[in-house]
């Protein structure tokens, strides 16, 4: 995890260095150094790229691509996706495409919700949505 206080301090030091350089004379007297822009670090939890949501998104993109490329039968093992907000393993995530067919309604709804998907529709629609979301839509 990044140390945002340290990064903020580095930006402050960098801004100070730019101000110091701008007060020095240039190599040619007729061409002054341009004044530096004011640098204000804008690091907040809202724009962090190591948040659980961002990490889960990247992890799930990779898992989706791996499933799409390597799962060729209904019994091949799936690369599990992570909870969309928490970036943790999803309890009850199916190990194979075949397992999706035997999943109960509550379990499918829980997995879809953890992936940030809607749980609307009948069981056939939910199963299709789950297969598509994990990268196995060709088995629909």
XYZ file of C-alpha atoms in Angstrom:
140
model
C 0.000 0.000 0.000
C 1.364 3.414 -0.901
C 2.382 5.914 1.762
C 0.341 8.971 0.779
C 1.811 11.230 3.436
C 5.302 10.548 2.059
C 4.117 11.146 -1.514
C 2.479 14.404 -0.441
C 5.737 15.494 1.221
C 7.682 14.668 -1.948
C 5.328 16.859 -3.993
C 5.819 19.677 -1.493
C 9.608 19.301 -1.717
C 9.403 19.266 -5.501
C 7.342 22.484 -5.507
C 9.873 24.085 -3.149
C 12.730 23.042 -5.470
C 10.948 24.537 -8.491
C 10.501 27.816 -6.601
C 14.188 27.810 -5.641
C 15.287 27.191 -9.232
C 13.020 29.943 -10.541
C 14.799 32.515 -8.374
C 18.213 31.625 -9.802
C 19.499 33.440 -12.851
C 19.321 31.618 -16.139
C 22.328 30.623 -18.207
C 21.661 33.473 -20.604
C 20.701 36.791 -18.993
C 18.052 37.591 -21.620
C 16.130 34.334 -21.072
C 14.765 34.037 -17.553
C 13.583 30.760 -16.123
C 9.839 30.369 -16.474
C 7.947 30.652 -13.219
C 6.888 27.238 -11.946
C 3.247 26.342 -11.623
C 1.924 26.048 -8.134
C 1.935 22.349 -7.284
C -0.667 21.206 -4.812
C -0.817 17.506 -4.076
C -4.348 16.230 -4.550
C -4.271 12.838 -2.930
C -7.404 11.711 -1.172
C -9.139 8.388 -0.574
C -11.541 9.244 -3.409
C -8.807 9.197 -6.068
C -6.606 6.390 -4.767
C -5.697 3.727 -7.268
C -4.898 1.093 -4.667
C -8.364 1.050 -3.139
C -10.025 -2.351 -2.797
C -12.439 -1.445 -5.609
C -9.642 -0.670 -8.065
C -7.665 -3.748 -7.076
C -10.774 -5.939 -7.405
C -11.514 -4.472 -10.833
C -8.022 -5.281 -12.098
C -8.037 -8.719 -10.489
C -11.450 -9.518 -11.980
C -10.464 -8.318 -15.451
C -7.517 -10.725 -15.356
C -9.603 -13.615 -13.988
C -12.297 -12.995 -16.626
C -9.672 -13.041 -19.390
C -8.079 -16.204 -17.988
C -11.448 -17.968 -17.834
C -12.326 -16.790 -21.322
C -9.064 -18.104 -22.721
C -8.451 -21.300 -20.781
C -11.835 -22.764 -19.812
C -12.800 -24.965 -22.747
C -15.090 -27.507 -21.063
C -17.705 -27.260 -18.338
C -15.420 -29.193 -15.968
C -12.297 -27.010 -16.308
C -11.405 -25.136 -13.128
C -12.387 -21.482 -13.055
C -10.145 -18.641 -11.981
C -12.190 -17.122 -9.138
C -13.229 -13.479 -9.240
C -13.086 -11.217 -6.182
C -15.775 -9.268 -4.360
C -16.234 -6.055 -6.378
C -15.985 -3.680 -3.397
C -13.904 -5.580 -0.851
C -11.391 -7.412 -3.081
C -11.743 -10.631 -1.092
C -12.611 -14.143 -2.284
C -16.337 -14.625 -2.848
C -17.761 -17.355 -0.599
C -19.432 -20.048 -2.660
C -17.809 -19.024 -5.953
C -18.211 -21.950 -8.379
C -15.121 -24.018 -9.137
C -16.358 -25.051 -12.591
C -18.976 -23.968 -15.124
C -20.818 -27.240 -14.411
C -21.237 -26.207 -10.761
C -23.195 -23.131 -11.844
C -25.977 -25.440 -13.045
C -26.396 -26.958 -9.576
C -26.108 -23.724 -7.581
C -29.150 -22.773 -5.503
C -30.899 -19.443 -6.027
C -29.536 -17.821 -2.849
C -25.955 -18.755 -3.723
C -26.206 -17.469 -7.312
C -27.761 -14.223 -6.074
C -25.014 -13.814 -3.453
C -22.234 -14.364 -6.022
C -23.856 -12.008 -8.547
C -24.332 -9.326 -5.879
C -20.696 -9.695 -4.755
C -19.638 -9.155 -8.372
C -21.762 -6.008 -8.547
C -24.292 -7.553 -10.946
C -28.052 -7.309 -10.876
C -29.980 -10.288 -9.550
C -33.095 -9.623 -11.640
C -34.703 -12.290 -13.783
C -35.334 -15.985 -13.438
C -32.718 -18.622 -12.581
C -31.805 -19.262 -16.223
C -31.117 -15.546 -16.732
C -29.046 -15.365 -13.540
C -26.982 -18.389 -14.568
C -26.363 -16.850 -18.016
C -25.399 -13.546 -16.372
C -22.984 -15.300 -14.002
C -21.360 -17.310 -16.804
C -20.959 -14.153 -18.895
C -19.554 -12.157 -15.965
C -16.877 -14.717 -15.138
C -15.741 -15.093 -18.757
C -17.631 -18.238 -19.730
C -20.485 -16.727 -21.714
C -19.830 -19.106 -24.605
C -21.389 -21.872 -22.467
C -24.714 -20.003 -22.462
